[in-house]
PDB file of C-alpha atoms in Angstrom:
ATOM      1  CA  UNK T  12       7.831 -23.515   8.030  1.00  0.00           C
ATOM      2  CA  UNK T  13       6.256 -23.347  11.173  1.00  0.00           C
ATOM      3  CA  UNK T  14       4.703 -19.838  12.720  1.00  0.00           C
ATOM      4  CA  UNK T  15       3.643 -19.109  15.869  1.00  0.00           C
ATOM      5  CA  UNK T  16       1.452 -16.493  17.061  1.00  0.00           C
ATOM      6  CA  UNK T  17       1.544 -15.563  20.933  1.00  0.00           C
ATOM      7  CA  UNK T  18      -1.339 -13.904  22.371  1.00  0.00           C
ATOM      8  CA  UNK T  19      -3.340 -15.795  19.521  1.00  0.00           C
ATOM      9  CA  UNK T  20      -6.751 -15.181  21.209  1.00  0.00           C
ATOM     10  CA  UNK T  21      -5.908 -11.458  21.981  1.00  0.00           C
ATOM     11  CA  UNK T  22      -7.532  -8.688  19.329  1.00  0.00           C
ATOM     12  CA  UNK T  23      -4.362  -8.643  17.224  1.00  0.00           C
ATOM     13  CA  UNK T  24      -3.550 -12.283  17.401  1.00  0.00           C
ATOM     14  CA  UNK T  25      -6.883 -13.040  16.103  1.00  0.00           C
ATOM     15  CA  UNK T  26      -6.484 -10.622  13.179  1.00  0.00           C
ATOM     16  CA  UNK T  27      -2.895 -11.604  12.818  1.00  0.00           C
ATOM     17  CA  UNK T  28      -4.209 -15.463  12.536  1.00  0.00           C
ATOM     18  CA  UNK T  29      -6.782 -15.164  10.301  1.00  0.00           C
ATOM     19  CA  UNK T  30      -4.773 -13.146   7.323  1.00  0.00           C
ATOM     20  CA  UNK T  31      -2.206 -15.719   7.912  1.00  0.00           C
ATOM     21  CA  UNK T  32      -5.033 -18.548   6.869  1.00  0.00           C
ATOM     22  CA  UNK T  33      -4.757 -16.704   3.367  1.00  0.00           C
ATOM     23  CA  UNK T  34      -0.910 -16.972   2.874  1.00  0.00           C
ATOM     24  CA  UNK T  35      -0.128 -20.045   4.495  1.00  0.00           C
ATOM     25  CA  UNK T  36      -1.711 -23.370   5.059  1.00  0.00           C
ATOM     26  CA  UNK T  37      -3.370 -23.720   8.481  1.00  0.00           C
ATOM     27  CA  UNK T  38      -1.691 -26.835   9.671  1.00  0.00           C
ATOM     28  CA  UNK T  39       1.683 -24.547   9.711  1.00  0.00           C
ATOM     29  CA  UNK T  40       0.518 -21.696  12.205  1.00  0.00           C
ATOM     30  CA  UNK T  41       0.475 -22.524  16.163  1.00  0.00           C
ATOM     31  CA  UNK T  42      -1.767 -20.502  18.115  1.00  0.00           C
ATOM     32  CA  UNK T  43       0.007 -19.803  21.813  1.00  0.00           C
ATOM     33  CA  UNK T  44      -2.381 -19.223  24.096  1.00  0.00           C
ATOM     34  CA  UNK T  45      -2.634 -19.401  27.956  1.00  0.00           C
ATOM     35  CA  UNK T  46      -6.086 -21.686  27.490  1.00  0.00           C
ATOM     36  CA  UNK T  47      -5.892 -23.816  24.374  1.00  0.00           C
ATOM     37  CA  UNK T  48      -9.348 -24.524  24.670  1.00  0.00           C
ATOM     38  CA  UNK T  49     -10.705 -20.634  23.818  1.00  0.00           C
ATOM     39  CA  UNK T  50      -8.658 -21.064  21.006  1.00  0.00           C
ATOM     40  CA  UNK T  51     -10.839 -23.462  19.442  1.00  0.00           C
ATOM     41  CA  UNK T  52     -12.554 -21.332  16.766  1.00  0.00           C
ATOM     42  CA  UNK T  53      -9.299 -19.848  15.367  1.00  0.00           C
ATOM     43  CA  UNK T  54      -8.918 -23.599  13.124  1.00  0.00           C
ATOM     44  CA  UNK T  55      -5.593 -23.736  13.919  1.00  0.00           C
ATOM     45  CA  UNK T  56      -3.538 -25.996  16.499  1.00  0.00           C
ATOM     46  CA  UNK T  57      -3.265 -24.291  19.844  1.00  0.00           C
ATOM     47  CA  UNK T  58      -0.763 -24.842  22.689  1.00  0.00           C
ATOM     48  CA  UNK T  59      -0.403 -23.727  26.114  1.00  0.00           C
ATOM     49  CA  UNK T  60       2.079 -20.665  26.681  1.00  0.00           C
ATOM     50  CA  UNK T  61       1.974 -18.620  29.663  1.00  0.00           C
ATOM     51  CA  UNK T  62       4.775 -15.593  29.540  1.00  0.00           C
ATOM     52  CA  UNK T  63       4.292 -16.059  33.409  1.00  0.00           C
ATOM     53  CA  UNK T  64       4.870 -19.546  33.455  1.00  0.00           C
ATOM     54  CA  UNK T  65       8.756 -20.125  32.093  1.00  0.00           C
ATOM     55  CA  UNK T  66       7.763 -24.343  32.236  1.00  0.00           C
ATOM     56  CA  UNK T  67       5.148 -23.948  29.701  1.00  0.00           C
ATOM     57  CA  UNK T  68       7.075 -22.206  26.962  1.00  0.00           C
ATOM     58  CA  UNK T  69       9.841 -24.863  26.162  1.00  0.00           C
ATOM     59  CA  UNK T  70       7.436 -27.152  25.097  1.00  0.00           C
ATOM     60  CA  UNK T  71       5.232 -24.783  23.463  1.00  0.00           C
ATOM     61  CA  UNK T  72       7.836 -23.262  21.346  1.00  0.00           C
ATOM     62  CA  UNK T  73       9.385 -26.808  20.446  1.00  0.00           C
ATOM     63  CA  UNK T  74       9.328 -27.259  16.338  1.00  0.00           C
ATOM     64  CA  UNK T  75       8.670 -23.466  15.623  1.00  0.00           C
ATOM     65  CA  UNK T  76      10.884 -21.786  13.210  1.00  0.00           C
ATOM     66  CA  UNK T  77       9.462 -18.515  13.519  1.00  0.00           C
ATOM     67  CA  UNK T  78       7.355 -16.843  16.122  1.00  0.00           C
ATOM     68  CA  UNK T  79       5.229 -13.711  16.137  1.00  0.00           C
ATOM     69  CA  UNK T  80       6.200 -11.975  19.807  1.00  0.00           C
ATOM     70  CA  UNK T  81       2.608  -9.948  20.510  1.00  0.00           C
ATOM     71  CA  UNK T  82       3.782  -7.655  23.295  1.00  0.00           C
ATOM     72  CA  UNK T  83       1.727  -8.661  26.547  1.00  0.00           C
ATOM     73  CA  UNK T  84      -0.729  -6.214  27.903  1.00  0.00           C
ATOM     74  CA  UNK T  85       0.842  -6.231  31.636  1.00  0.00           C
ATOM     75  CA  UNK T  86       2.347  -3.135  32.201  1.00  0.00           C
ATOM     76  CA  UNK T  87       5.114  -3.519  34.584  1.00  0.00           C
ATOM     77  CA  UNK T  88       5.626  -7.174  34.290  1.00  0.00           C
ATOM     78  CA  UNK T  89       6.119  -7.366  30.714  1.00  0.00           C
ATOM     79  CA  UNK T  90      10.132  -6.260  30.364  1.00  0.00           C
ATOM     80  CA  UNK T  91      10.145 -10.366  32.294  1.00  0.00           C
ATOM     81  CA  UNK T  92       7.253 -11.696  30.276  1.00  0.00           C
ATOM     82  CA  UNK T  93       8.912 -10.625  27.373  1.00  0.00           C
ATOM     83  CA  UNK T  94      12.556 -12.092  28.426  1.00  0.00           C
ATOM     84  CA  UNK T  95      10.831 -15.242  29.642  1.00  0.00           C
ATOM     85  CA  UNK T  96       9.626 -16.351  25.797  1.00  0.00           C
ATOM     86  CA  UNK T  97      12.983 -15.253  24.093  1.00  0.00           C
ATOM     87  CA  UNK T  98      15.142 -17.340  26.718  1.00  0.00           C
ATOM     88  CA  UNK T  99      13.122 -20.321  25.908  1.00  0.00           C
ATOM     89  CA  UNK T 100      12.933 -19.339  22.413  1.00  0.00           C
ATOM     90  CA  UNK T 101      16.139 -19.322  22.059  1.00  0.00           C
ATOM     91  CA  UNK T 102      16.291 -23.026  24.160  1.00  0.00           C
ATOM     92  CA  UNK T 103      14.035 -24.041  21.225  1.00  0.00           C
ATOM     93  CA  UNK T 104      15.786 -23.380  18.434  1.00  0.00           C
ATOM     94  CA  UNK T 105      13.455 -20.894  16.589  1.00  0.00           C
ATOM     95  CA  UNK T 106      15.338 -19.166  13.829  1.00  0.00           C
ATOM     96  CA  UNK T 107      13.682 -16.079  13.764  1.00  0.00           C
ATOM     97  CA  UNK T 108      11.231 -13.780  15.643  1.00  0.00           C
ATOM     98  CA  UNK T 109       9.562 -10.685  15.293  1.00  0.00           C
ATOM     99  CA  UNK T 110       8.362  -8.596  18.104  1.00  0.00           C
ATOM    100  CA  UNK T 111       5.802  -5.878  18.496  1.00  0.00           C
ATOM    101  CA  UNK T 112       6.935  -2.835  19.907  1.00  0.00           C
ATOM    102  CA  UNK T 113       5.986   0.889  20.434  1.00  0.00           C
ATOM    103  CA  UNK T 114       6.617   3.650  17.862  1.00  0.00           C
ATOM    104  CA  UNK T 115      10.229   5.497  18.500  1.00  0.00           C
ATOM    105  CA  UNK T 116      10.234   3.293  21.625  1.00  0.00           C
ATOM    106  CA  UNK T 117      14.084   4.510  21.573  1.00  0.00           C
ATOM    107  CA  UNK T 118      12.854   8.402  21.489  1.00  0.00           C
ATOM    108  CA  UNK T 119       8.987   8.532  22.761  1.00  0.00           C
ATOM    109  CA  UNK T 120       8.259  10.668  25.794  1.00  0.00           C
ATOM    110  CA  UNK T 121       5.618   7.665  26.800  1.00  0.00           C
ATOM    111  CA  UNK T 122       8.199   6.343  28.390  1.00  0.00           C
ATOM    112  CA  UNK T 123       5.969   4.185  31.064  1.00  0.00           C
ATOM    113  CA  UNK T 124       5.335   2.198  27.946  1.00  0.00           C
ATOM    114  CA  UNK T 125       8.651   2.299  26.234  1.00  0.00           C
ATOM    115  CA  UNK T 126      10.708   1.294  29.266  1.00  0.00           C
ATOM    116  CA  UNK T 127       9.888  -2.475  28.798  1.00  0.00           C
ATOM    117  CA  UNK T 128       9.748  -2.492  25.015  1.00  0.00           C
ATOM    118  CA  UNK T 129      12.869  -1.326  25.107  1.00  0.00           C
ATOM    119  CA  UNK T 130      14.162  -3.549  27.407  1.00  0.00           C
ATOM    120  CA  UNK T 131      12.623  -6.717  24.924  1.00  0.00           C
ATOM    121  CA  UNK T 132      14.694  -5.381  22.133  1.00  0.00           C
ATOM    122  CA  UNK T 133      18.017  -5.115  23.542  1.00  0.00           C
ATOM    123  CA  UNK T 134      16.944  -8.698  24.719  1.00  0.00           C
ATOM    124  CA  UNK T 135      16.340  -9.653  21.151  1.00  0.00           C
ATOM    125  CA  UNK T 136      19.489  -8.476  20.307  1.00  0.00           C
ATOM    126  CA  UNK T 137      21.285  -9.842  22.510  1.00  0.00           C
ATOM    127  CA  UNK T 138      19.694 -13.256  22.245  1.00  0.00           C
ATOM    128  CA  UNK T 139      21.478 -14.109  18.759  1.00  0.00           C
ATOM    129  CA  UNK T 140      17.916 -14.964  17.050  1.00  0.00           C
ATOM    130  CA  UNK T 141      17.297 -13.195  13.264  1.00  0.00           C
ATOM    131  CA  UNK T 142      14.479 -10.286  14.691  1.00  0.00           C
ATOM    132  CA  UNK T 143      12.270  -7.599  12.986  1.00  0.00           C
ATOM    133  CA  UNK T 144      10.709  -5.425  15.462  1.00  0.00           C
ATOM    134  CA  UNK T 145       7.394  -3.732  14.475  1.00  0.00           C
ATOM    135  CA  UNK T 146       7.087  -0.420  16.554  1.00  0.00           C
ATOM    136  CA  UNK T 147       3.433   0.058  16.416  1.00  0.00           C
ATOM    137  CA  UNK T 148       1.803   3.394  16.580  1.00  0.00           C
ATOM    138  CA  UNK T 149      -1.689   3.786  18.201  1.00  0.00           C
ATOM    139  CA  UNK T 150      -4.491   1.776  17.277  1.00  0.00           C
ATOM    140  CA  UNK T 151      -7.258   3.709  15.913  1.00  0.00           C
ATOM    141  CA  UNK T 152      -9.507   1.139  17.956  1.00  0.00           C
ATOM    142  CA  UNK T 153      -7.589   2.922  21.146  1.00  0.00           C
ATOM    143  CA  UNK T 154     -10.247   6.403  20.308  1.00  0.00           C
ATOM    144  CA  UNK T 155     -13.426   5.097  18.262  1.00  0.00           C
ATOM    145  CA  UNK T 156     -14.137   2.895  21.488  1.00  0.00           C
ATOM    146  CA  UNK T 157     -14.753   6.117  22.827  1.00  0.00           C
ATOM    147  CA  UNK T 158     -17.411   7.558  19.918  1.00  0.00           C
ATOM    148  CA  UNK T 159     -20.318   5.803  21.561  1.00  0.00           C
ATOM    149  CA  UNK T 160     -19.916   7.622  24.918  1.00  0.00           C
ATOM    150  CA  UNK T 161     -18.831  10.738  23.037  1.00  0.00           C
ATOM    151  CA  UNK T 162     -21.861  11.142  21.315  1.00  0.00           C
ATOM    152  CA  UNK T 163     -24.283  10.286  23.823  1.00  0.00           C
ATOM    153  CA  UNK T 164     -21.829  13.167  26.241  1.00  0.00           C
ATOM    154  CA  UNK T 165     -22.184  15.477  23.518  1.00  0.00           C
ATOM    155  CA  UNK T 166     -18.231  16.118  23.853  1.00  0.00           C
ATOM    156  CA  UNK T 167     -15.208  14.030  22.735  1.00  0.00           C
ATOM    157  CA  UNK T 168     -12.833  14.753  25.548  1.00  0.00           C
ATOM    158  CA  UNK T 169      -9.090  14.009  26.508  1.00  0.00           C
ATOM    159  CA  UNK T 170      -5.417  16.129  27.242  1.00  0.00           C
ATOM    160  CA  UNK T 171      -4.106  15.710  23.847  1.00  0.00           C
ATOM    161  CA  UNK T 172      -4.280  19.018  23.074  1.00  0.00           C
ATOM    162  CA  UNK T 173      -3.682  19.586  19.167  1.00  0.00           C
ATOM    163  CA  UNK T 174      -1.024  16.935  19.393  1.00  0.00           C
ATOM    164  CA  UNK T 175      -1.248  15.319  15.955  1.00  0.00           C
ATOM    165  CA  UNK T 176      -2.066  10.905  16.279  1.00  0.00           C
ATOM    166  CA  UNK T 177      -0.862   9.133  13.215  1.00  0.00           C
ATOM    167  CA  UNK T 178      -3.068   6.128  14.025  1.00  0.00           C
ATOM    168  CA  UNK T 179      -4.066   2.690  11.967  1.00  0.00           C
ATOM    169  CA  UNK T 180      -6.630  -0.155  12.452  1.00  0.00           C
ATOM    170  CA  UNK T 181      -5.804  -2.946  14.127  1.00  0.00           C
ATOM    171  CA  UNK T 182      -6.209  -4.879  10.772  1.00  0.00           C
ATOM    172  CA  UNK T 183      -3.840  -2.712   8.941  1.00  0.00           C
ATOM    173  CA  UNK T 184      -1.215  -3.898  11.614  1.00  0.00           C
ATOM    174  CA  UNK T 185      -1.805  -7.671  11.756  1.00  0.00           C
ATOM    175  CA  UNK T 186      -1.037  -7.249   7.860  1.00  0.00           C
ATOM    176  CA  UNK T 187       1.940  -5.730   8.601  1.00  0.00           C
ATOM    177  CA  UNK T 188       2.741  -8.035  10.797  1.00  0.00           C
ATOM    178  CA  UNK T 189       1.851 -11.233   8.081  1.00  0.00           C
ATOM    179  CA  UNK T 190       3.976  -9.261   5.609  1.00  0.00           C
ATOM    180  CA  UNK T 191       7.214  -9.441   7.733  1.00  0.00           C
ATOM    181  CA  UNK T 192       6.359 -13.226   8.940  1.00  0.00           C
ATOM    182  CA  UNK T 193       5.486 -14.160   5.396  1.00  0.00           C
ATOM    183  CA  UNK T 194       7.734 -12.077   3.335  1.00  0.00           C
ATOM    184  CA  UNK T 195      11.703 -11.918   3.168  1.00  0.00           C
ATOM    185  CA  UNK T 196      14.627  -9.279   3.601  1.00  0.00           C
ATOM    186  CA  UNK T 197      13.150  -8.284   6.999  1.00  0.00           C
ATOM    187  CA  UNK T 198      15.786  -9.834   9.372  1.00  0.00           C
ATOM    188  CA  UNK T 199      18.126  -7.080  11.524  1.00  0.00           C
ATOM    189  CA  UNK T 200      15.150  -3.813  10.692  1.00  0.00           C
ATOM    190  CA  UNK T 201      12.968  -2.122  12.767  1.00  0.00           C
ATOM    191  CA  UNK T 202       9.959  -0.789  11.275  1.00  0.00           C
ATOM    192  CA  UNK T 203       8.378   2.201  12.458  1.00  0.00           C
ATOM    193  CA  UNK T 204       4.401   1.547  11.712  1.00  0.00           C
ATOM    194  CA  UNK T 205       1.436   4.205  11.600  1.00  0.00           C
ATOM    195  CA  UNK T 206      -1.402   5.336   9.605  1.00  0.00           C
ATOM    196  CA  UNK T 207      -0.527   7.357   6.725  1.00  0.00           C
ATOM    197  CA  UNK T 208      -2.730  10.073   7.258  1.00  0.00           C
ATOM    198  CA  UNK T 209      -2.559  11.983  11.253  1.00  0.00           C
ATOM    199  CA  UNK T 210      -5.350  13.747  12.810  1.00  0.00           C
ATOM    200  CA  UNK T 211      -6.534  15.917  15.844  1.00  0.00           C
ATOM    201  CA  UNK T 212      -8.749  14.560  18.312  1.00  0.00           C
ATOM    202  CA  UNK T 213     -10.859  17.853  17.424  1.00  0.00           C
ATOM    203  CA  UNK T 214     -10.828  16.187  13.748  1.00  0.00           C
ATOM    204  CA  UNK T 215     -12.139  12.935  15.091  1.00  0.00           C
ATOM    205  CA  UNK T 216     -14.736  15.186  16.520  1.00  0.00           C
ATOM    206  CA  UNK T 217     -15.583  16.700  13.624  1.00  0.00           C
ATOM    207  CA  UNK T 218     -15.498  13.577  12.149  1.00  0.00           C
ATOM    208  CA  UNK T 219     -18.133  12.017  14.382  1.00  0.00           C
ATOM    209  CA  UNK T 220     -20.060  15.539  14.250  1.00  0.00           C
ATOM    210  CA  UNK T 221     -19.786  14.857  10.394  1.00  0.00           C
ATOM    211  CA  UNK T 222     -21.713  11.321  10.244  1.00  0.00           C
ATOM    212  CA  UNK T 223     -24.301  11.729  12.862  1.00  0.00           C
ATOM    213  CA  UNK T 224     -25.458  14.990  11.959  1.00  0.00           C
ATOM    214  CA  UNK T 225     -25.033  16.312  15.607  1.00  0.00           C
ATOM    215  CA  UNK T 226     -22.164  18.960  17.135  1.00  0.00           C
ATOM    216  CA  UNK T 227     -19.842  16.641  18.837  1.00  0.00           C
ATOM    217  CA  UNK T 228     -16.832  19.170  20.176  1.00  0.00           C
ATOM    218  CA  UNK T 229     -13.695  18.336  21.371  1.00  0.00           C
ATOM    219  CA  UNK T 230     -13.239  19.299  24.645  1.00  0.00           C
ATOM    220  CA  UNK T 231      -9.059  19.787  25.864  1.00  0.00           C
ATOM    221  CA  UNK T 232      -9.129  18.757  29.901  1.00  0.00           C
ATOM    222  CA  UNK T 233      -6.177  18.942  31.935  1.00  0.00           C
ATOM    223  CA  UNK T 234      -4.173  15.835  32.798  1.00  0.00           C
ATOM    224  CA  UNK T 235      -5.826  15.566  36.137  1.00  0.00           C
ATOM    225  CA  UNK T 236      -9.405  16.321  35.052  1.00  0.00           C
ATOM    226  CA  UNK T 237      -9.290  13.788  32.141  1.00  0.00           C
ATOM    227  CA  UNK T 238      -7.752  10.905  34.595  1.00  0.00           C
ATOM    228  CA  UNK T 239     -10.966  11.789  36.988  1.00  0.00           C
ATOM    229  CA  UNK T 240     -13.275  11.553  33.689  1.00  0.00           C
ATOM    230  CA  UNK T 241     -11.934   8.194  33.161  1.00  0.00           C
ATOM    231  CA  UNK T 242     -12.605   7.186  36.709  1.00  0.00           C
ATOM    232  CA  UNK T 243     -16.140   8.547  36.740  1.00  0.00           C
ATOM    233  CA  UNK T 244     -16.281   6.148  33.829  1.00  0.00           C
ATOM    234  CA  UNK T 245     -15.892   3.791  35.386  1.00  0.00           C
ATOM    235  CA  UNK T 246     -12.356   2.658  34.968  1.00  0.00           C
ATOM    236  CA  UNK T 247      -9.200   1.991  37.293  1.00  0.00           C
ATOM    237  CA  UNK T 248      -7.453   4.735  38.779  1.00  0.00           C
ATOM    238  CA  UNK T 249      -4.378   3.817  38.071  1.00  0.00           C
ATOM    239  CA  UNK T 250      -5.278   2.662  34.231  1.00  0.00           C
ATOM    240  CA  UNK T 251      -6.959   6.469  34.215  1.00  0.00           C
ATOM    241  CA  UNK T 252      -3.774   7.719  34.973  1.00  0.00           C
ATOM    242  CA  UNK T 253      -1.562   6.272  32.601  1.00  0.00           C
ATOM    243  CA  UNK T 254      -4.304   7.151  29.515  1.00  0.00           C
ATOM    244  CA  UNK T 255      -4.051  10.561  30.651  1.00  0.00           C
ATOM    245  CA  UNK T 256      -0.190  11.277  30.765  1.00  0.00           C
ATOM    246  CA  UNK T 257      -0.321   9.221  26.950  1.00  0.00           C
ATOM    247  CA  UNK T 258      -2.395  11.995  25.924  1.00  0.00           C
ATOM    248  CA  UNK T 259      -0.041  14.400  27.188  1.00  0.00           C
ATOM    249  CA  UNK T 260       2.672  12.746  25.389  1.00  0.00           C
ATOM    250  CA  UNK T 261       0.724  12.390  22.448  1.00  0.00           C
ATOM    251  CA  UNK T 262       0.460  16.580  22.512  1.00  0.00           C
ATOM    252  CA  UNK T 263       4.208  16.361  22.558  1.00  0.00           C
ATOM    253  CA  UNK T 264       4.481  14.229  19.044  1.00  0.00           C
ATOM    254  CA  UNK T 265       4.535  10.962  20.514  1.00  0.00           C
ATOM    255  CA  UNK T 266       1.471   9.388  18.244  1.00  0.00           C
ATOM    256  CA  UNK T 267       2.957  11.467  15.306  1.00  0.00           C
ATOM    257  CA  UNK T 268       4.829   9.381  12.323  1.00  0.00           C
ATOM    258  CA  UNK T 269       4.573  10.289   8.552  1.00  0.00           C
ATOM    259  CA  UNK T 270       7.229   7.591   7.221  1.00  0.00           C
ATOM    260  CA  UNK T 271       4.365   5.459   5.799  1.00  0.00           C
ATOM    261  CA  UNK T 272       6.745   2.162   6.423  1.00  0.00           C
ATOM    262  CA  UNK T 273       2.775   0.799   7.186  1.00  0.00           C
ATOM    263  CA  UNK T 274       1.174   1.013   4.275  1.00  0.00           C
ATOM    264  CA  UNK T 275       4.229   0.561   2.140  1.00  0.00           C
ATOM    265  CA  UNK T 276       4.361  -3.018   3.773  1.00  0.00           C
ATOM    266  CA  UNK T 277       0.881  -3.858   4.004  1.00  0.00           C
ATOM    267  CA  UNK T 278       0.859  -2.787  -0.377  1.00  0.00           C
ATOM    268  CA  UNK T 279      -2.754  -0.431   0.435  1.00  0.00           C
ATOM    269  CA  UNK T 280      -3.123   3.164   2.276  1.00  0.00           C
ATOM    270  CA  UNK T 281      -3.950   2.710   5.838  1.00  0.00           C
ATOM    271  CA  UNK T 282      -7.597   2.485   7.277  1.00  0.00           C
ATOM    272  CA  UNK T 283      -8.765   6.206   6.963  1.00  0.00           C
ATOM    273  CA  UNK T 284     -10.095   7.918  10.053  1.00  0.00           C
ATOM    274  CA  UNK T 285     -13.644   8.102   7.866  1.00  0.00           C
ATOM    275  CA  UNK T 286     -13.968   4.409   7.914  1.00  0.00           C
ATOM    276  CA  UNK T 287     -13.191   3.648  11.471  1.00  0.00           C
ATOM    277  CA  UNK T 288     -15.368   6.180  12.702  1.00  0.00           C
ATOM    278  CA  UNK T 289     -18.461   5.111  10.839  1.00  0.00           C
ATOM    279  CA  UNK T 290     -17.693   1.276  12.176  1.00  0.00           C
ATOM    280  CA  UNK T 291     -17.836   2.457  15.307  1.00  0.00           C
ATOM    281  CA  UNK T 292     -21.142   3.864  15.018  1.00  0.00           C
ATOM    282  CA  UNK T 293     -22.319   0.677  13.469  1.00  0.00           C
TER     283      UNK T 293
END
């Protein structure tokens, strides 16, 4: 069996590769990449595939029985990115993919992000390929990015509000994802995936008050405030703007999940909060 990873040099893709290493033999997984050659460390073959670039894909995807659909990172291009590798998947002949979606992408009030993930699973199922669709929750990654810059502020700030974030690490979700690529009985489900224990961002302040010994508060802006935080920051307006309304979602349940589907696949509790907070002050 041959398994193909897109986005293979992306954060998950790496993860997603290297557990793989451990269940399968190497000379079986196909990293898809844009640029083969920054794929060179993963120790697995690499080929060119562009979700841009239709021409590339055919020949990519050609021998691959199943393929690993990491959801690209463009917002507002991906609902054609997306379509673009199951057409030629399905050209290709691969027997079965699974896709990595958005928590209650059918319900979630993030619907900026939902739109398109939504649109790649009704393309899945209408394509006629055997799916599994992984509706990730928030990475944990996604807020201890932040500790740094939280402690030296002295605050931990956002809009979330006391909107409860059922989070995992990033690891915890690449073995979900080897689990369902690896394992069987997954064809035809859709998994709902998030860490089994949910938190406050005033918890992950106490939290990071907790291990550095210093009063880190969480401090609730509104939606406009936060966005011109994240500017001063230094990042895109428009990228400030969309992190903002996710933290108003997230104050209206959207990061919130207590099915444990995660860490029943995975066969171990999620990362706790605990642990990714003192790796980020590593």
């Amino acid at each position: 069996m041959t398994i193909a990873i897109t986005g293979a040099t992306g954060q998950l893709g790496r993860l997603v590769i290297d557990k793989l290493k451990a269940k399968v033999p190497a000379s079986e997984i196909i990293a898809l990449v844009r640029t083969p050659a920054k794929a060179a460390d993963l120790g697995v073959a690499a080929r060119e595939a562009d979700y841009t670039r239709p021409e590339t894909l055919d020949q990519a995807l050609a021998g691959v029985d199943t393929l690993l659909l990491v959801s690209s990172n463009a917002i507002g291009q991906r609902a054609v990115q997306h379509r673009n590798v199951i057409e030629a998947a399905k050209r290709a002949g691969v027997k079965r993919i699974v896709y990595t979606s958005l928590l209650r992408a059918d319900t979630t009030p993030l619907t900026s992000l939902a739109n398109e993930h939504r649109a790649a699973e009704a393309d899945l199922k209408a394509s006629g390929i055997p799916f599994t669709i992984l509706r990730n929750g928030w990475y944990t990654e996604n807020y201890t990015r932040s500790v740094g810059g939280a402690v030296a502020g002295g605050a931990f700030i956002g809009s979330a509000g006391d909107g409860r974030i059922s989070s995992a690490a990033r690891v915890d979700y690449a073995e979900a994802a080897v689990a369902v690529l690896t394992g069987e009985g997954h064809e035809g489900r859709t998994y709902e995936l998030a860490g089994d224990d949910a938190y406050t961002l005033a918890d992950l302040a106490a939290e990071i008050s907790r291990q550095t010994g210093k009063d880190i508060p969480y401090r609730n802006l509104p939606e406009v405030d936060y966005a011109k935080a994240l500017v001063g920051f230094g990042l895109p307006e428009g990228m400030a703007h969309h992190i903002a309304s996710y933290d108003i979602g997230t104050a209206q349940g959207a990061l919130f999940e207590d099915g444990r589907q995660l860490s029943r696949l995975i066969g171990r509790p999620t990362t706790p909060l605990s642990a990714a907070v003192a790796e980020a002050l590593r």
